[in-house]
Short mmCIF file of N, CA and C in Angstrom, two decimals:
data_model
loop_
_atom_site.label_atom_id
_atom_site.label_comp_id
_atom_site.label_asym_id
_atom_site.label_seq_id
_atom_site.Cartn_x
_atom_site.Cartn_y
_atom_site.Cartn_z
N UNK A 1 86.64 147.43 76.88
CA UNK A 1 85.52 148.03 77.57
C UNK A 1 84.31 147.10 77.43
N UNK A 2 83.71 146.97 78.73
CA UNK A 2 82.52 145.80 78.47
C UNK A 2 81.20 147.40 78.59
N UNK A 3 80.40 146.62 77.13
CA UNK A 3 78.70 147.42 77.23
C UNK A 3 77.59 146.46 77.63
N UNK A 4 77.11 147.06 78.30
CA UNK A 4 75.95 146.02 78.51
C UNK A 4 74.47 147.20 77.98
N UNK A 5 73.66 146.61 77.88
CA UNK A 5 72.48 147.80 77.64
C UNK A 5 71.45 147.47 78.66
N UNK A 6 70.54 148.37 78.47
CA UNK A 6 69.89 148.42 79.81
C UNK A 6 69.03 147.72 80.43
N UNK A 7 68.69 146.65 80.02
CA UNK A 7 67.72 145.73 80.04
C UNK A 7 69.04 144.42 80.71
N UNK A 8 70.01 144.38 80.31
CA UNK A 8 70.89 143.43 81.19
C UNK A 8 71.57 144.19 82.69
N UNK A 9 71.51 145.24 82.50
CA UNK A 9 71.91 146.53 83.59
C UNK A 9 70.61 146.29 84.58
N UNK A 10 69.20 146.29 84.16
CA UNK A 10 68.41 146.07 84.94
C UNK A 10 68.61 144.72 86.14
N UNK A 11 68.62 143.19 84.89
CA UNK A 11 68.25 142.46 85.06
C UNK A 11 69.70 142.41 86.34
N UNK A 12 70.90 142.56 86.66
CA UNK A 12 71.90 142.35 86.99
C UNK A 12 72.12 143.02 88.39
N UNK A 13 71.09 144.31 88.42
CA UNK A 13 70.22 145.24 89.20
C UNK A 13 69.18 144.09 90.37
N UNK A 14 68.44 143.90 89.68
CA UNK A 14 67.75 142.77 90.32
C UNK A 14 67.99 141.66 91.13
N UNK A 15 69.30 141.00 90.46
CA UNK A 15 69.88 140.05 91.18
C UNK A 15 70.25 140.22 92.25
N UNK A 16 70.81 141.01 92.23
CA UNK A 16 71.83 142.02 93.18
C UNK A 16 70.76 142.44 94.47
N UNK A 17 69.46 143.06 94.23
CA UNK A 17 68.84 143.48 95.10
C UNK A 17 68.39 142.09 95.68
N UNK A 18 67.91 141.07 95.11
CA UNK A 18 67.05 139.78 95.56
C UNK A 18 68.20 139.30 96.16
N UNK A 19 69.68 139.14 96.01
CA UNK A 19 70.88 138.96 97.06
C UNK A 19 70.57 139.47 98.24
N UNK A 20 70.67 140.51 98.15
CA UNK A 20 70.49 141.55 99.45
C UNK A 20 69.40 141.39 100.36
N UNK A 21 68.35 141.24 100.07
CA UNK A 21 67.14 140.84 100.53
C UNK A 21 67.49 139.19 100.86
N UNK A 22 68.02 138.67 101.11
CA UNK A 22 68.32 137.08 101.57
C UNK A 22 69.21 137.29 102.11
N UNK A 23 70.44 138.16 102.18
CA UNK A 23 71.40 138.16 103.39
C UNK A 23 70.83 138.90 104.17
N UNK A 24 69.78 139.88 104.32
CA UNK A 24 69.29 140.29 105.03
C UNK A 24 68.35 139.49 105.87
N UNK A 25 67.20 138.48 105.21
CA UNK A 25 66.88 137.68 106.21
C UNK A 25 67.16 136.83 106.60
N UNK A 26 68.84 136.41 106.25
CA UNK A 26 69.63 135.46 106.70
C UNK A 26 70.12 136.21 108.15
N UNK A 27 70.17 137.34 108.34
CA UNK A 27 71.04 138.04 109.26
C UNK A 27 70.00 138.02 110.47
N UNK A 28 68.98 138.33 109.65
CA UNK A 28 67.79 138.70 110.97
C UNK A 28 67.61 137.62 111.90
N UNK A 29 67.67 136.27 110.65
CA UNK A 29 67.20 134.73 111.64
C UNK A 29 68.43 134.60 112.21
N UNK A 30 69.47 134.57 112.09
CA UNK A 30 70.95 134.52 112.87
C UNK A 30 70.64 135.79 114.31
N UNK A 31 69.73 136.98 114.23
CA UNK A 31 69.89 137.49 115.05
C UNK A 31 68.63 137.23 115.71
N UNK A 32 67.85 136.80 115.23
CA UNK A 32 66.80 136.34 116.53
C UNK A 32 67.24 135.01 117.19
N UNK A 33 67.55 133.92 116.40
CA UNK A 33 67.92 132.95 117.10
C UNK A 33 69.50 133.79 118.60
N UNK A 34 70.39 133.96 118.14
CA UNK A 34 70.97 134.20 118.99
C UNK A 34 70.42 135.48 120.36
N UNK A 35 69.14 136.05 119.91
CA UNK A 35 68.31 136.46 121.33
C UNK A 35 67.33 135.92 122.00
N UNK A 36 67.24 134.51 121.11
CA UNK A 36 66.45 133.38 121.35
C UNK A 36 66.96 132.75 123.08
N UNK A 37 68.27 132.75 122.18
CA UNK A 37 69.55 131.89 123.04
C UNK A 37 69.69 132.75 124.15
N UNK A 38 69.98 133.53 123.75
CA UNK A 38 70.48 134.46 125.24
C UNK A 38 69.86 135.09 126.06
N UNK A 39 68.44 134.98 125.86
CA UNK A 39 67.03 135.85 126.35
C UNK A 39 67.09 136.94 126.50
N UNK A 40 68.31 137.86 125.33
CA UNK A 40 67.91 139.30 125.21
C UNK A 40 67.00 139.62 124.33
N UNK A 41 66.51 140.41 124.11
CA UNK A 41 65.43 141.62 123.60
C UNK A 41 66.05 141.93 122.26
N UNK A 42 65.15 141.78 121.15
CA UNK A 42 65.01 142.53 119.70
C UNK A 42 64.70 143.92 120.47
N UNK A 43 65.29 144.97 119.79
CA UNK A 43 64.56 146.68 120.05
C UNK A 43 63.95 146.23 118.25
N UNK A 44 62.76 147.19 118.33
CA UNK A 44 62.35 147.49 117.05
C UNK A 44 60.97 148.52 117.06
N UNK A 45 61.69 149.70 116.70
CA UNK A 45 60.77 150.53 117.11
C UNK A 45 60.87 151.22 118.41
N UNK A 46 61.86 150.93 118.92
CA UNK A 46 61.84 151.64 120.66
C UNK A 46 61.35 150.89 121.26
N UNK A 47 60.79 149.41 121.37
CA UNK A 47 60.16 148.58 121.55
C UNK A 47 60.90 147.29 122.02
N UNK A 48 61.32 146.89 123.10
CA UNK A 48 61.54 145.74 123.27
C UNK A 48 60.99 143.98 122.77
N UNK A 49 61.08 143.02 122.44
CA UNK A 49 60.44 142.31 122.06
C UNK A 49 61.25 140.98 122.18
N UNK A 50 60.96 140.16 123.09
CA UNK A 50 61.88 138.72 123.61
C UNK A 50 61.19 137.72 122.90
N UNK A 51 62.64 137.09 122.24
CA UNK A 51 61.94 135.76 121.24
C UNK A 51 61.86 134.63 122.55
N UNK A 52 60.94 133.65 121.99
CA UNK A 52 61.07 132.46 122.96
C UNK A 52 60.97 131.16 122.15
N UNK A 53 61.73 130.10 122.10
CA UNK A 53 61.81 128.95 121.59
C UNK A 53 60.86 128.03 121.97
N UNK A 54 61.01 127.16 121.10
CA UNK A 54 59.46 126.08 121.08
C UNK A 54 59.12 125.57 122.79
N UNK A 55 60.42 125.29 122.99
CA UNK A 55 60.54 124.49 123.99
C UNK A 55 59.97 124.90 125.39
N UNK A 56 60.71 126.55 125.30
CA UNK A 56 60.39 127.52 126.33
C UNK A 56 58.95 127.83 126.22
N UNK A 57 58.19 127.73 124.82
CA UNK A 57 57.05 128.37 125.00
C UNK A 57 56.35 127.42 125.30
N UNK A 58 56.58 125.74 124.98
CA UNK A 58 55.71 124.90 125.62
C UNK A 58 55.70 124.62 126.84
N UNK A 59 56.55 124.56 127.41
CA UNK A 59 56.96 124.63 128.99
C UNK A 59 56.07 125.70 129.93
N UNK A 60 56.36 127.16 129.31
CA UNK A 60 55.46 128.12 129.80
C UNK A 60 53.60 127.73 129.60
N UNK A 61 53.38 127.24 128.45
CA UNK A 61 51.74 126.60 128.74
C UNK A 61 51.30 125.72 129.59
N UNK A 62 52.40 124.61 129.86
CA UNK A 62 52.24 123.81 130.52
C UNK A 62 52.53 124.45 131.96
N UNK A 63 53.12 125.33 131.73
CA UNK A 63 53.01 125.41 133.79
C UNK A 63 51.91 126.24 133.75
N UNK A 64 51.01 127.07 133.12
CA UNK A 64 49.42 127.77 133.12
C UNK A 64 48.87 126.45 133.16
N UNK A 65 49.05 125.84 132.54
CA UNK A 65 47.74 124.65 132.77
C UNK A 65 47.80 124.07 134.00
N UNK A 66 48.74 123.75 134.36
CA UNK A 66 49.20 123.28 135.96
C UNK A 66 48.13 124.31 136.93
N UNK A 67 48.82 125.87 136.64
CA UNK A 67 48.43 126.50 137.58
C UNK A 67 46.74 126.69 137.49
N UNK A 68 46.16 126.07 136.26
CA UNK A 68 44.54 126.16 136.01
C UNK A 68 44.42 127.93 135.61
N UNK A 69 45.11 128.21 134.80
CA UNK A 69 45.62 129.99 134.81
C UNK A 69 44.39 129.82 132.60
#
């Protein structure tokens, strides 16, 4: 039988959560990039919300400046 006491129960607790919290914002950037890519919509909140990449968003300034917008 393994004992641990509670102060290693914590600390092991912790790890575990600070894991979780990094596959989680590992998942999120895996899922914005791929609505990056595909120009669908994050929902969040009932809320639609379209990511746009560097490229796309410089492109889009540059055609306002064109248009003097």
């Amino acid at each position: 039988m393994v004992r641990i006491n509670e102060k290693q129960m914590q600390q092991a607790l912790d790890i575990q959560y600070k894991k979780g919290v990094e596959d989680g914002i590992k998942l999120m950037k895996q899922r914005m990039l791929l609505a990056c890519e595909n120009g669908t919509p994050i929902e969040i909140g009932g809320r639609a919300f379209f990511v746009r990449g560097d490229l796309q968003n410089l492109r889009d300034i540059m055609d306002d400046l064109e248009k003097g917008v």
